[in-house]
């Protein structure tokens, strides 16, 4: 069996450093190039530390996936060590938009046509279970992270998109009982101050969280349950040991663990070449505006939902959990150009959707790294004895919570580890060694498709 080595250095930054010549009036005086979420819940800045010489389970990566697994395993009485290359909270789990949904890149209609209704129902029931796992985690662990069921508005620019959306949601209602309401153009203005959209679907039971506070809550609960969390300590090698288990090597020392879970998603690096050939890392970008007067906020996003444009290249907008700022995400998968550059572009994009955003300044602009897969499915696998969960294709808040726990149950060997996501092959592409050079081109193609569909 081979060894797995990492070239990842501590805290490999993607805080972009090129400051360009963009209009300075767009930026608030206290502009930051760090996630808005870190104002309330910064990552735990820790010193590198030696891992314990032995553990039942070593988890690589302290994001939502790794921490949910650690919590379940520690509660089941296992000695768990969680190792992260960066500060605790360095990864995408504290950088995302905080949408809690049931999103899969394969529609219910597509799954039904390809595999039959029973399979589509089984998959989408698990999407619901993933959503429910966040609700349960927040409730049972009493994590104060602004979780709320606010409803999601899926916006359509063209009649064709609107009809597609209605058909898909009608199928889900018939087979799963999921609720939705289609809103005509005349009602969209009651939801968002934009004239771009010809209609929308309101899905009332989806939610949102403050991802920084959610992650901090998970860190605290996992540590309280007995898991050892170590930051700034990259795993450089995972080597099988004769007779069972693995040596998990870091610059600070080695842990011998019976089981290993790799939960590194978009930050996976070269630690495990088999995994690297199967993941497609890509960057996503967000901005936050400075605080708005309540009257202005009530005019721009009066109903306080999460909003997405019904496109392949996702555009999303929401209020901050305290209701004071607008958060906006787009340009996923485009090349990093610098936080100011990207922030100014996103600001202009947001103002094309809601024109009054042009009167606001940006307080934060940041990026985070996700991972897609070649078949656009999330995956949970055991390969060469090592466990992995990830490749969530932008839905890691529910899927990381859910599959992190599933991975723990699989390690414990109990029936709760069963999931439809473990039953699929995990494909790669010939010649793909991990460099995602094709992502900008693919995103451009998605953008063209979106523009065509919204004509
Ligand atoms: C801007 C943005 C917006 C998003 N919006 C949403 C959203 O609204 N809703 C949603 O559901 N999802 C969203 N996502 C996706 C979601 O954030 C991720 O899918 C999820 O956080 C993945 O969690 P994770 O625990 O698997 O990985 P991460 O949180 O990325 O953690 C992986 C960790 O592994 C560590 N690591 C890597 N290599 C090593 C090594 N060799 N040794 C030790 N540690 C290592 C990294 O330092 C990192 O901390 C968004 C993502 C981004 C970037």
GROMACS .gro file of C-alpha atoms and ligand atoms in nm:
model
  508
    1UNK     CA    1   0.000   0.000   0.000
    2UNK     CA    2   0.130   0.345  -0.081
    3UNK     CA    3   0.200   0.640   0.144
    4UNK     CA    4   0.025   0.972   0.113
    5UNK     CA    5   0.229   1.290   0.131
    6UNK     CA    6   0.132   1.654   0.152
    7UNK     CA    7   0.301   1.957   0.007
    8UNK     CA    8   0.056   2.182   0.189
    9UNK     CA    9   0.218   2.447   0.403
   10UNK     CA   10   0.050   2.602   0.703
   11UNK     CA   11  -0.234   2.836   0.632
   12UNK     CA   12  -0.172   2.834   0.257
   13UNK     CA   13  -0.326   3.170   0.194
   14UNK     CA   14  -0.574   3.255  -0.068
   15UNK     CA   15  -0.630   3.592   0.095
   16UNK     CA   16  -0.542   3.767  -0.224
   17UNK     CA   17  -0.268   4.022  -0.212
   18UNK     CA   18  -0.272   4.211  -0.539
   19UNK     CA   19  -0.426   4.551  -0.471
   20UNK     CA   20  -0.539   4.700  -0.797
   21UNK     CA   21  -0.634   5.033  -0.925
   22UNK     CA   22  -1.006   5.015  -0.855
   23UNK     CA   23  -1.238   5.297  -0.763
   24UNK     CA   24  -1.155   5.362  -0.394
   25UNK     CA   25  -1.498   5.512  -0.326
   26UNK     CA   26  -1.645   5.160  -0.337
   27UNK     CA   27  -1.466   5.061  -0.016
   28UNK     CA   28  -1.566   5.152   0.340
   29UNK     CA   29  -1.294   5.312   0.553
   30UNK     CA   30  -1.266   4.995   0.762
   31UNK     CA   31  -1.263   4.763   0.458
   32UNK     CA   32  -1.133   4.413   0.536
   33UNK     CA   33  -1.006   4.129   0.321
   34UNK     CA   34  -1.132   3.868   0.567
   35UNK     CA   35  -1.477   3.706   0.590
   36UNK     CA   36  -1.750   3.917   0.746
   37UNK     CA   37  -1.823   3.617   0.971
   38UNK     CA   38  -1.480   3.646   1.134
   39UNK     CA   39  -1.577   3.979   1.295
   40UNK     CA   40  -1.803   3.784   1.534
   41UNK     CA   41  -1.626   3.448   1.529
   42UNK     CA   42  -1.262   3.457   1.417
   43UNK     CA   43  -1.073   3.129   1.374
   44UNK     CA   44  -0.893   3.007   1.686
   45UNK     CA   45  -0.535   3.119   1.645
   46UNK     CA   46  -0.329   2.841   1.795
   47UNK     CA   47   0.031   2.732   1.814
   48UNK     CA   48   0.145   2.417   1.633
   49UNK     CA   49   0.142   2.126   1.877
   50UNK     CA   50   0.256   1.767   1.892
   51UNK     CA   51  -0.030   1.525   1.834
   52UNK     CA   52  -0.081   1.243   2.086
   53UNK     CA   53   0.125   0.931   2.003
   54UNK     CA   54  -0.189   0.718   1.978
   55UNK     CA   55  -0.553   0.780   1.892
   56UNK     CA   56  -0.846   0.569   1.790
   57UNK     CA   57  -0.924   0.809   1.506
   58UNK     CA   58  -0.719   1.084   1.340
   59UNK     CA   59  -0.922   1.338   1.145
   60UNK     CA   60  -0.745   1.557   0.889
   61UNK     CA   61  -0.926   1.891   0.852
   62UNK     CA   62  -1.121   2.084   1.116
   63UNK     CA   63  -1.410   2.209   0.902
   64UNK     CA   64  -1.777   2.123   0.935
   65UNK     CA   65  -1.709   1.768   0.812
   66UNK     CA   66  -1.418   1.692   1.044
   67UNK     CA   67  -1.580   1.848   1.352
   68UNK     CA   68  -1.915   1.673   1.306
   69UNK     CA   69  -1.732   1.342   1.273
   70UNK     CA   70  -1.519   1.424   1.579
   71UNK     CA   71  -1.825   1.506   1.788
   72UNK     CA   72  -2.000   1.177   1.706
   73UNK     CA   73  -1.685   0.971   1.758
   74UNK     CA   74  -1.587   1.139   2.085
   75UNK     CA   75  -1.941   1.096   2.220
   76UNK     CA   76  -1.913   0.726   2.131
   77UNK     CA   77  -1.607   0.704   2.355
   78UNK     CA   78  -1.331   0.711   2.091
   79UNK     CA   79  -1.003   0.897   2.140
   80UNK     CA   80  -1.006   1.147   1.857
   81UNK     CA   81  -0.745   1.392   1.732
   82UNK     CA   82  -0.837   1.655   1.471
   83UNK     CA   83  -0.542   1.808   1.284
   84UNK     CA   84  -0.567   2.120   1.070
   85UNK     CA   85  -0.301   2.286   0.859
   86UNK     CA   86  -0.434   2.633   0.939
   87UNK     CA   87  -0.594   2.804   1.235
   88UNK     CA   88  -0.908   2.628   1.355
   89UNK     CA   89  -1.171   2.776   1.126
   90UNK     CA   90  -0.938   2.848   0.839
   91UNK     CA   91  -1.133   2.659   0.569
   92UNK     CA   92  -1.451   2.714   0.369
   93UNK     CA   93  -1.669   2.629   0.668
   94UNK     CA   94  -1.625   2.983   0.806
   95UNK     CA   95  -1.623   3.156   0.467
   96UNK     CA   96  -1.947   3.042   0.308
   97UNK     CA   97  -2.278   3.220   0.258
   98UNK     CA   98  -2.455   3.028   0.535
   99UNK     CA   99  -2.737   2.893   0.317
  100UNK     CA  100  -2.888   2.576   0.456
  101UNK     CA  101  -3.073   2.399   0.177
  102UNK     CA  102  -3.139   2.070   0.002
  103UNK     CA  103  -2.940   2.149  -0.311
  104UNK     CA  104  -2.799   1.878  -0.533
  105UNK     CA  105  -2.650   1.942  -0.876
  106UNK     CA  106  -2.881   1.673  -1.018
  107UNK     CA  107  -3.245   1.772  -1.029
  108UNK     CA  108  -3.520   1.542  -0.907
  109UNK     CA  109  -3.657   1.530  -1.263
  110UNK     CA  110  -3.320   1.426  -1.405
  111UNK     CA  111  -3.275   1.149  -1.146
  112UNK     CA  112  -3.625   1.024  -1.207
  113UNK     CA  113  -3.574   1.012  -1.583
  114UNK     CA  114  -3.241   0.832  -1.551
  115UNK     CA  115  -3.289   0.603  -1.254
  116UNK     CA  116  -3.662   0.594  -1.177
  117UNK     CA  117  -3.878   0.762  -0.914
  118UNK     CA  118  -3.773   0.535  -0.625
  119UNK     CA  119  -3.406   0.632  -0.660
  120UNK     CA  120  -3.487   1.003  -0.697
  121UNK     CA  121  -3.700   0.984  -0.383
  122UNK     CA  122  -3.424   0.801  -0.190
  123UNK     CA  123  -3.166   1.065  -0.285
  124UNK     CA  124  -3.387   1.363  -0.211
  125UNK     CA  125  -3.500   1.213   0.121
  126UNK     CA  126  -3.133   1.213   0.216
  127UNK     CA  127  -3.102   1.576   0.105
  128UNK     CA  128  -3.384   1.646   0.350
  129UNK     CA  129  -3.204   1.439   0.614
  130UNK     CA  130  -2.890   1.649   0.558
  131UNK     CA  131  -3.091   1.967   0.610
  132UNK     CA  132  -3.250   1.815   0.922
  133UNK     CA  133  -2.906   1.721   1.055
  134UNK     CA  134  -2.813   2.092   1.075
  135UNK     CA  135  -3.141   2.173   1.248
  136UNK     CA  136  -3.081   1.892   1.499
  137UNK     CA  137  -2.715   1.978   1.557
  138UNK     CA  138  -2.790   2.344   1.625
  139UNK     CA  139  -3.085   2.259   1.849
  140UNK     CA  140  -2.933   1.968   2.043
  141UNK     CA  141  -2.595   2.131   2.094
  142UNK     CA  142  -2.756   2.470   2.165
  143UNK     CA  143  -2.528   2.646   1.917
  144UNK     CA  144  -2.624   3.013   1.896
  145UNK     CA  145  -2.554   3.075   1.527
  146UNK     CA  146  -2.856   3.273   1.413
  147UNK     CA  147  -3.014   2.968   1.252
  148UNK     CA  148  -3.351   3.051   1.109
  149UNK     CA  149  -3.601   2.914   0.863
  150UNK     CA  150  -3.637   3.216   0.640
  151UNK     CA  151  -3.742   3.062   0.310
  152UNK     CA  152  -3.547   3.077  -0.013
  153UNK     CA  153  -3.645   3.277  -0.319
  154UNK     CA  154  -3.520   3.120  -0.643
  155UNK     CA  155  -3.535   3.391  -0.907
  156UNK     CA  156  -3.593   3.335  -1.279
  157UNK     CA  157  -3.503   3.584  -1.552
  158UNK     CA  158  -3.688   3.415  -1.836
  159UNK     CA  159  -4.018   3.237  -1.879
  160UNK     CA  160  -3.834   2.919  -1.979
  161UNK     CA  161  -3.639   2.917  -1.650
  162UNK     CA  162  -3.954   2.992  -1.456
  163UNK     CA  163  -4.136   2.702  -1.621
  164UNK     CA  164  -3.841   2.464  -1.560
  165UNK     CA  165  -3.835   2.560  -1.196
  166UNK     CA  166  -4.210   2.513  -1.158
  167UNK     CA  167  -4.192   2.167  -1.321
  168UNK     CA  168  -3.905   2.054  -1.096
  169UNK     CA  169  -4.070   2.179  -0.777
  170UNK     CA  170  -4.405   2.028  -0.875
  171UNK     CA  171  -4.233   1.687  -0.912
  172UNK     CA  172  -4.077   1.724  -0.568
  173UNK     CA  173  -4.414   1.820  -0.423
  174UNK     CA  174  -4.582   1.514  -0.577
  175UNK     CA  175  -4.314   1.265  -0.470
  176UNK     CA  176  -4.182   1.419  -0.149
  177UNK     CA  177  -4.450   1.659  -0.035
  178UNK     CA  178  -4.211   1.961  -0.042
  179UNK     CA  179  -4.393   2.290  -0.034
  180UNK     CA  180  -4.339   2.583  -0.273
  181UNK     CA  181  -4.520   2.879  -0.427
  182UNK     CA  182  -4.455   3.027  -0.770
  183UNK     CA  183  -4.455   3.406  -0.769
  184UNK     CA  184  -4.533   3.607  -1.083
  185UNK     CA  185  -4.328   3.912  -1.186
  186UNK     CA  186  -4.573   4.143  -1.008
  187UNK     CA  187  -4.496   3.974  -0.671
  188UNK     CA  188  -4.117   3.960  -0.706
  189UNK     CA  189  -4.088   4.329  -0.621
  190UNK     CA  190  -4.244   4.254  -0.280
  191UNK     CA  191  -3.945   4.029  -0.212
  192UNK     CA  192  -3.643   4.206  -0.368
  193UNK     CA  193  -3.590   4.553  -0.516
  194UNK     CA  194  -3.502   4.427  -0.862
  195UNK     CA  195  -3.670   4.449  -1.200
  196UNK     CA  196  -3.455   4.178  -1.358
  197UNK     CA  197  -3.678   3.885  -1.283
  198UNK     CA  198  -3.992   3.759  -1.451
  199UNK     CA  199  -4.085   3.542  -1.155
  200UNK     CA  200  -3.958   3.329  -0.869
  201UNK     CA  201  -4.020   3.022  -0.661
  202UNK     CA  202  -4.054   3.060  -0.288
  203UNK     CA  203  -3.942   2.753  -0.094
  204UNK     CA  204  -4.061   2.838   0.254
  205UNK     CA  205  -3.884   2.580   0.471
  206UNK     CA  206  -3.516   2.644   0.386
  207UNK     CA  207  -3.286   2.826   0.623
  208UNK     CA  208  -2.970   3.021   0.695
  209UNK     CA  209  -2.702   3.036   0.962
  210UNK     CA  210  -2.403   3.245   1.065
  211UNK     CA  211  -2.131   3.001   0.953
  212UNK     CA  212  -1.862   3.148   1.177
  213UNK     CA  213  -2.073   3.097   1.488
  214UNK     CA  214  -2.183   2.751   1.374
  215UNK     CA  215  -1.820   2.647   1.331
  216UNK     CA  216  -1.720   2.795   1.665
  217UNK     CA  217  -2.004   2.604   1.831
  218UNK     CA  218  -1.885   2.281   1.669
  219UNK     CA  219  -1.526   2.346   1.782
  220UNK     CA  220  -1.640   2.401   2.139
  221UNK     CA  221  -1.871   2.098   2.148
  222UNK     CA  222  -1.615   1.864   1.990
  223UNK     CA  223  -1.348   1.976   2.238
  224UNK     CA  224  -1.591   1.946   2.531
  225UNK     CA  225  -1.673   1.590   2.417
  226UNK     CA  226  -1.303   1.504   2.446
  227UNK     CA  227  -1.168   1.545   2.092
  228UNK     CA  228  -0.820   1.701   2.075
  229UNK     CA  229  -0.816   1.985   1.819
  230UNK     CA  230  -0.477   2.093   1.688
  231UNK     CA  231  -0.426   2.377   1.438
  232UNK     CA  232  -0.128   2.492   1.233
  233UNK     CA  233  -0.015   2.133   1.217
  234UNK     CA  234  -0.045   1.997   0.861
  235UNK     CA  235  -0.062   1.626   0.804
  236UNK     CA  236   0.224   1.549   0.566
  237UNK     CA  237   0.192   1.175   0.533
  238UNK     CA  238  -0.050   0.894   0.609
  239UNK     CA  239   0.131   0.561   0.611
  240UNK     CA  240  -0.030   0.222   0.672
  241UNK     CA  241   0.115   0.020   0.959
  242UNK     CA  242   0.169  -0.355   0.934
  243UNK     CA  243  -0.099  -0.521   1.143
  244UNK     CA  244  -0.350  -0.238   1.101
  245UNK     CA  245  -0.389   0.134   1.150
  246UNK     CA  246  -0.194   0.430   1.014
  247UNK     CA  247   0.090   0.658   1.109
  248UNK     CA  248  -0.030   1.014   1.060
  249UNK     CA  249   0.278   1.233   1.037
  250UNK     CA  250   0.301   1.607   1.101
  251UNK     CA  251   0.606   1.833   1.149
  252UNK     CA  252   0.531   1.818   1.524
  253UNK     CA  253   0.518   1.441   1.552
  254UNK     CA  254   0.323   1.134   1.451
  255UNK     CA  255  -0.002   0.983   1.573
  256UNK     CA  256  -0.067   0.614   1.529
  257UNK     CA  257  -0.440   0.583   1.468
  258UNK     CA  258  -0.663   0.285   1.404
  259UNK     CA  259  -0.877   0.486   1.161
  260UNK     CA  260  -0.822   0.801   0.956
  261UNK     CA  261  -1.081   1.037   0.810
  262UNK     CA  262  -0.962   1.288   0.552
  263UNK     CA  263  -1.197   1.590   0.562
  264UNK     CA  264  -0.998   1.843   0.363
  265UNK     CA  265  -1.242   1.912   0.074
  266UNK     CA  266  -1.129   2.214  -0.135
  267UNK     CA  267  -0.803   2.245   0.059
  268UNK     CA  268  -0.695   1.888  -0.004
  269UNK     CA  269  -0.356   1.956  -0.166
  270UNK     CA  270  -0.129   1.664  -0.249
  271UNK     CA  271  -0.165   1.464   0.074
  272UNK     CA  272  -0.357   1.184  -0.098
  273UNK     CA  273  -0.298   1.162  -0.475
  274UNK     CA  274  -0.593   0.923  -0.525
  275UNK     CA  275  -0.825   1.185  -0.377
  276UNK     CA  276  -0.658   1.471  -0.558
  277UNK     CA  277  -0.738   1.309  -0.891
  278UNK     CA  278  -1.106   1.301  -0.798
  279UNK     CA  279  -1.165   1.650  -0.657
  280UNK     CA  280  -1.189   1.976  -0.849
  281UNK     CA  281  -1.098   2.264  -0.616
  282UNK     CA  282  -1.238   2.605  -0.707
  283UNK     CA  283  -1.254   2.946  -0.543
  284UNK     CA  284  -1.572   3.130  -0.450
  285UNK     CA  285  -1.600   3.501  -0.369
  286UNK     CA  286  -1.820   3.710  -0.144
  287UNK     CA  287  -1.868   4.069  -0.033
  288UNK     CA  288  -2.051   4.236   0.255
  289UNK     CA  289  -2.178   4.592   0.241
  290UNK     CA  290  -2.146   4.846   0.518
  291UNK     CA  291  -2.454   4.862   0.749
  292UNK     CA  292  -2.772   4.997   0.589
  293UNK     CA  293  -3.039   5.208   0.752
  294UNK     CA  294  -3.330   4.976   0.847
  295UNK     CA  295  -3.568   5.157   0.612
  296UNK     CA  296  -3.333   5.103   0.319
  297UNK     CA  297  -3.285   4.735   0.404
  298UNK     CA  298  -3.661   4.692   0.426
  299UNK     CA  299  -3.690   4.840   0.080
  300UNK     CA  300  -3.412   4.633  -0.082
  301UNK     CA  301  -3.465   4.289   0.074
  302UNK     CA  302  -3.795   4.336   0.258
  303UNK     CA  303  -3.871   3.972   0.336
  304UNK     CA  304  -3.527   3.867   0.471
  305UNK     CA  305  -3.496   3.541   0.282
  306UNK     CA  306  -3.202   3.381   0.108
  307UNK     CA  307  -3.212   3.472  -0.261
  308UNK     CA  308  -3.054   3.286  -0.550
  309UNK     CA  309  -3.062   3.340  -0.920
  310UNK     CA  310  -3.183   3.024  -1.096
  311UNK     CA  311  -2.856   2.971  -1.281
  312UNK     CA  312  -2.579   2.712  -1.301
  313UNK     CA  313  -2.325   2.976  -1.203
  314UNK     CA  314  -2.490   3.057  -0.869
  315UNK     CA  315  -2.559   3.417  -0.768
  316UNK     CA  316  -2.672   3.460  -0.411
  317UNK     CA  317  -2.776   3.748  -0.188
  318UNK     CA  318  -2.895   3.765   0.172
  319UNK     CA  319  -2.911   3.988   0.473
  320UNK     CA  320  -2.649   3.938   0.743
  321UNK     CA  321  -2.805   3.751   1.039
  322UNK     CA  322  -2.836   4.078   1.235
  323UNK     CA  323  -3.022   4.230   0.940
  324UNK     CA  324  -2.782   4.520   0.891
  325UNK     CA  325  -2.579   4.431   0.578
  326UNK     CA  326  -2.621   4.272   0.238
  327UNK     CA  327  -2.398   3.975   0.158
  328UNK     CA  328  -2.344   3.882  -0.205
  329UNK     CA  329  -2.175   3.591  -0.384
  330UNK     CA  330  -2.087   3.541  -0.749
  331UNK     CA  331  -1.802   3.482  -0.996
  332UNK     CA  332  -1.734   3.137  -0.852
  333UNK     CA  333  -1.448   2.957  -1.023
  334UNK     CA  334  -1.302   3.270  -1.181
  335UNK     CA  335  -0.933   3.338  -1.137
  336UNK     CA  336  -0.831   3.520  -0.815
  337UNK     CA  337  -0.745   3.881  -0.895
  338UNK     CA  338  -0.720   4.047  -0.553
  339UNK     CA  339  -0.977   4.117  -0.285
  340UNK     CA  340  -1.031   4.477  -0.394
  341UNK     CA  341  -1.060   4.392  -0.762
  342UNK     CA  342  -1.295   4.105  -0.704
  343UNK     CA  343  -1.489   4.304  -0.443
  344UNK     CA  344  -1.541   4.595  -0.685
  345UNK     CA  345  -1.659   4.354  -0.956
  346UNK     CA  346  -1.905   4.187  -0.718
  347UNK     CA  347  -2.029   4.526  -0.601
  348UNK     CA  348  -2.102   4.624  -0.964
  349UNK     CA  349  -2.270   4.285  -1.025
  350UNK     CA  350  -2.488   4.327  -0.716
  351UNK     CA  351  -2.583   4.680  -0.824
  352UNK     CA  352  -2.697   4.547  -1.162
  353UNK     CA  353  -2.944   4.327  -0.975
  354UNK     CA  354  -3.050   4.571  -0.701
  355UNK     CA  355  -2.954   4.917  -0.833
  356UNK     CA  356  -2.957   5.093  -0.495
  357UNK     CA  357  -2.662   4.878  -0.386
  358UNK     CA  358  -2.456   5.126  -0.591
  359UNK     CA  359  -2.514   5.375  -0.307
  360UNK     CA  360  -2.345   5.142  -0.054
  361UNK     CA  361  -1.981   5.075   0.016
  362UNK     CA  362  -1.819   4.736   0.066
  363UNK     CA  363  -1.691   4.653   0.413
  364UNK     CA  364  -1.556   4.301   0.342
  365UNK     CA  365  -1.441   4.104   0.038
  366UNK     CA  366  -1.318   3.748   0.076
  367UNK     CA  367  -1.271   3.414  -0.086
  368UNK     CA  368  -1.289   3.049   0.011
  369UNK     CA  369  -1.215   2.720  -0.157
  370UNK     CA  370  -1.470   2.450  -0.235
  371UNK     CA  371  -1.449   2.121  -0.417
  372UNK     CA  372  -1.655   1.982  -0.699
  373UNK     CA  373  -1.644   1.631  -0.845
  374UNK     CA  374  -1.655   1.502  -1.202
  375UNK     CA  375  -1.999   1.347  -1.157
  376UNK     CA  376  -2.130   1.646  -0.956
  377UNK     CA  377  -2.219   1.420  -0.661
  378UNK     CA  378  -2.093   1.449  -0.304
  379UNK     CA  379  -1.892   1.143  -0.200
  380UNK     CA  380  -1.823   0.941   0.111
  381UNK     CA  381  -1.579   0.654   0.061
  382UNK     CA  382  -1.323   0.429   0.220
  383UNK     CA  383  -1.023   0.372  -0.005
  384UNK     CA  384  -0.705   0.189   0.096
  385UNK     CA  385  -0.855   0.185   0.445
  386UNK     CA  386  -0.878   0.566   0.468
  387UNK     CA  387  -1.215   0.737   0.499
  388UNK     CA  388  -1.314   1.051   0.307
  389UNK     CA  389  -1.625   1.270   0.290
  390UNK     CA  390  -1.653   1.579   0.071
  391UNK     CA  391  -1.687   1.707  -0.285
  392UNK     CA  392  -2.009   1.881  -0.188
  393UNK     CA  393  -2.030   2.103  -0.498
  394UNK     CA  394  -2.127   2.410  -0.289
  395UNK     CA  395  -2.368   2.247  -0.042
  396UNK     CA  396  -2.128   2.166   0.241
  397UNK     CA  397  -2.315   2.326   0.529
  398UNK     CA  398  -2.582   2.053   0.532
  399UNK     CA  399  -2.378   1.786   0.351
  400UNK     CA  400  -2.066   1.834   0.567
  401UNK     CA  401  -2.280   1.812   0.879
  402UNK     CA  402  -2.455   1.502   0.751
  403UNK     CA  403  -2.170   1.313   0.584
  404UNK     CA  404  -1.927   1.406   0.863
  405UNK     CA  405  -2.159   1.223   1.103
  406UNK     CA  406  -2.210   0.938   0.854
  407UNK     CA  407  -1.832   0.896   0.824
  408UNK     CA  408  -1.812   0.868   1.204
  409UNK     CA  409  -2.082   0.599   1.207
  410UNK     CA  410  -1.900   0.409   0.931
  411UNK     CA  411  -1.584   0.417   1.144
  412UNK     CA  412  -1.785   0.297   1.442
  413UNK     CA  413  -1.922   0.020   1.218
  414UNK     CA  414  -2.285   0.085   1.296
  415UNK     CA  415  -2.591   0.088   1.072
  416UNK     CA  416  -2.634   0.467   1.095
  417UNK     CA  417  -2.344   0.498   0.851
  418UNK     CA  418  -2.559   0.379   0.559
  419UNK     CA  419  -2.617   0.641   0.290
  420UNK     CA  420  -2.699   0.647  -0.077
  421UNK     CA  421  -2.393   0.872  -0.129
  422UNK     CA  422  -2.161   0.584  -0.038
  423UNK     CA  423  -2.299   0.364  -0.311
  424UNK     CA  424  -2.165   0.551  -0.612
  425UNK     CA  425  -1.827   0.517  -0.786
  426UNK     CA  426  -1.600   0.817  -0.734
  427UNK     CA  427  -1.483   0.898  -1.086
  428UNK     CA  428  -1.175   1.084  -1.206
  429UNK     CA  429  -1.078   1.197  -1.557
  430UNK     CA  430  -0.785   1.077  -1.761
  431UNK     CA  431  -0.482   1.305  -1.711
  432UNK     CA  432  -0.640   1.490  -1.414
  433UNK     CA  433  -0.373   1.501  -1.143
  434UNK     CA  434  -0.540   1.773  -0.937
  435UNK     CA  435  -0.471   2.098  -1.119
  436UNK     CA  436  -0.812   2.256  -1.184
  437UNK     CA  437  -0.691   2.459  -1.489
  438UNK     CA  438  -1.023   2.400  -1.669
  439UNK     CA  439  -1.252   2.551  -1.400
  440UNK     CA  440  -1.257   2.910  -1.536
  441UNK     CA  441  -1.345   2.776  -1.884
  442UNK     CA  442  -1.621   2.555  -1.743
  443UNK     CA  443  -1.763   2.845  -1.543
  444UNK     CA  444  -1.756   3.062  -1.856
  445UNK     CA  445  -1.951   2.790  -2.035
  446UNK     CA  446  -2.203   2.780  -1.747
  447UNK     CA  447  -2.228   3.160  -1.769
  448UNK     CA  448  -2.302   3.143  -2.143
  449UNK     CA  449  -2.565   2.875  -2.084
  450UNK     CA  450  -2.724   3.089  -1.816
  451UNK     CA  451  -2.729   3.392  -2.042
  452UNK     CA  452  -2.881   3.189  -2.323
  453UNK     CA  453  -3.145   3.040  -2.091
  454UNK     CA  454  -3.238   3.380  -1.951
  455UNK     CA  455  -3.294   3.546  -2.290
  456LIG     C1  456  -1.763   3.164  -0.052
  456LIG     C2  457  -1.832   3.031  -0.026
  456LIG     C3  458  -1.970   3.027  -0.013
  456LIG     C4  459  -2.033   2.906   0.014
  456LIG     N1  460  -2.167   2.907   0.042
  456LIG     C5  461  -2.226   2.793   0.086
  456LIG     C6  462  -2.360   2.799   0.134
  456LIG     O1  463  -2.422   2.905   0.141
  456LIG     N2  464  -2.417   2.682   0.175
  456LIG     C7  465  -2.350   2.563   0.171
  456LIG     O2  466  -2.409   2.460   0.207
  456LIG     N3  467  -2.219   2.556   0.132
  456LIG     C8  468  -2.156   2.668   0.092
  456LIG     N4  469  -2.025   2.666   0.055
  456LIG     C9  470  -1.953   2.537   0.060
  456LIG    C10  471  -1.915   2.497   0.204
  456LIG     O3  472  -1.859   2.607   0.272
  456LIG    C11  473  -1.814   2.381   0.201
  456LIG     O4  474  -1.866   2.278   0.120
  456LIG    C12  475  -1.789   2.325   0.341
  456LIG     O5  476  -1.750   2.427   0.429
  456LIG    C13  477  -1.683   2.217   0.338
  456LIG     O6  478  -1.653   2.183   0.471
  456LIG     P1  479  -1.534   2.085   0.504
  456LIG     O7  480  -1.529   2.066   0.649
  456LIG     O8  481  -1.548   1.960   0.422
  456LIG     O9  482  -1.403   2.159   0.449
  456LIG     P2  483  -1.334   2.295   0.498
  456LIG    O10  484  -1.420   2.373   0.588
  456LIG    O11  485  -1.284   2.364   0.375
  456LIG    O12  486  -1.213   2.244   0.587
  456LIG    C14  487  -1.107   2.172   0.531
  456LIG    C15  488  -0.988   2.192   0.624
  456LIG    O13  489  -0.885   2.098   0.587
  456LIG    C16  490  -0.762   2.156   0.624
  456LIG     N5  491  -0.654   2.083   0.557
  456LIG    C17  492  -0.630   2.066   0.425
  456LIG     N6  493  -0.521   1.990   0.406
  456LIG    C18  494  -0.474   1.957   0.529
  456LIG    C19  495  -0.362   1.880   0.574
  456LIG     N7  496  -0.277   1.820   0.489
  456LIG     N8  497  -0.343   1.867   0.708
  456LIG    C20  498  -0.428   1.924   0.796
  456LIG     N9  499  -0.534   1.999   0.757
  456LIG    C21  500  -0.557   2.016   0.625
  456LIG    C22  501  -0.776   2.301   0.580
  456LIG    O14  502  -0.685   2.385   0.648
  456LIG    C23  503  -0.922   2.329   0.616
  456LIG    O15  504  -0.935   2.394   0.740
  456LIG    C24  505  -1.958   2.785   0.023
  456LIG    C25  506  -1.820   2.790   0.009
  456LIG    C26  507  -1.755   2.911  -0.014
  456LIG    C27  508  -1.605   2.914  -0.026
   0.00000   0.00000   0.00000
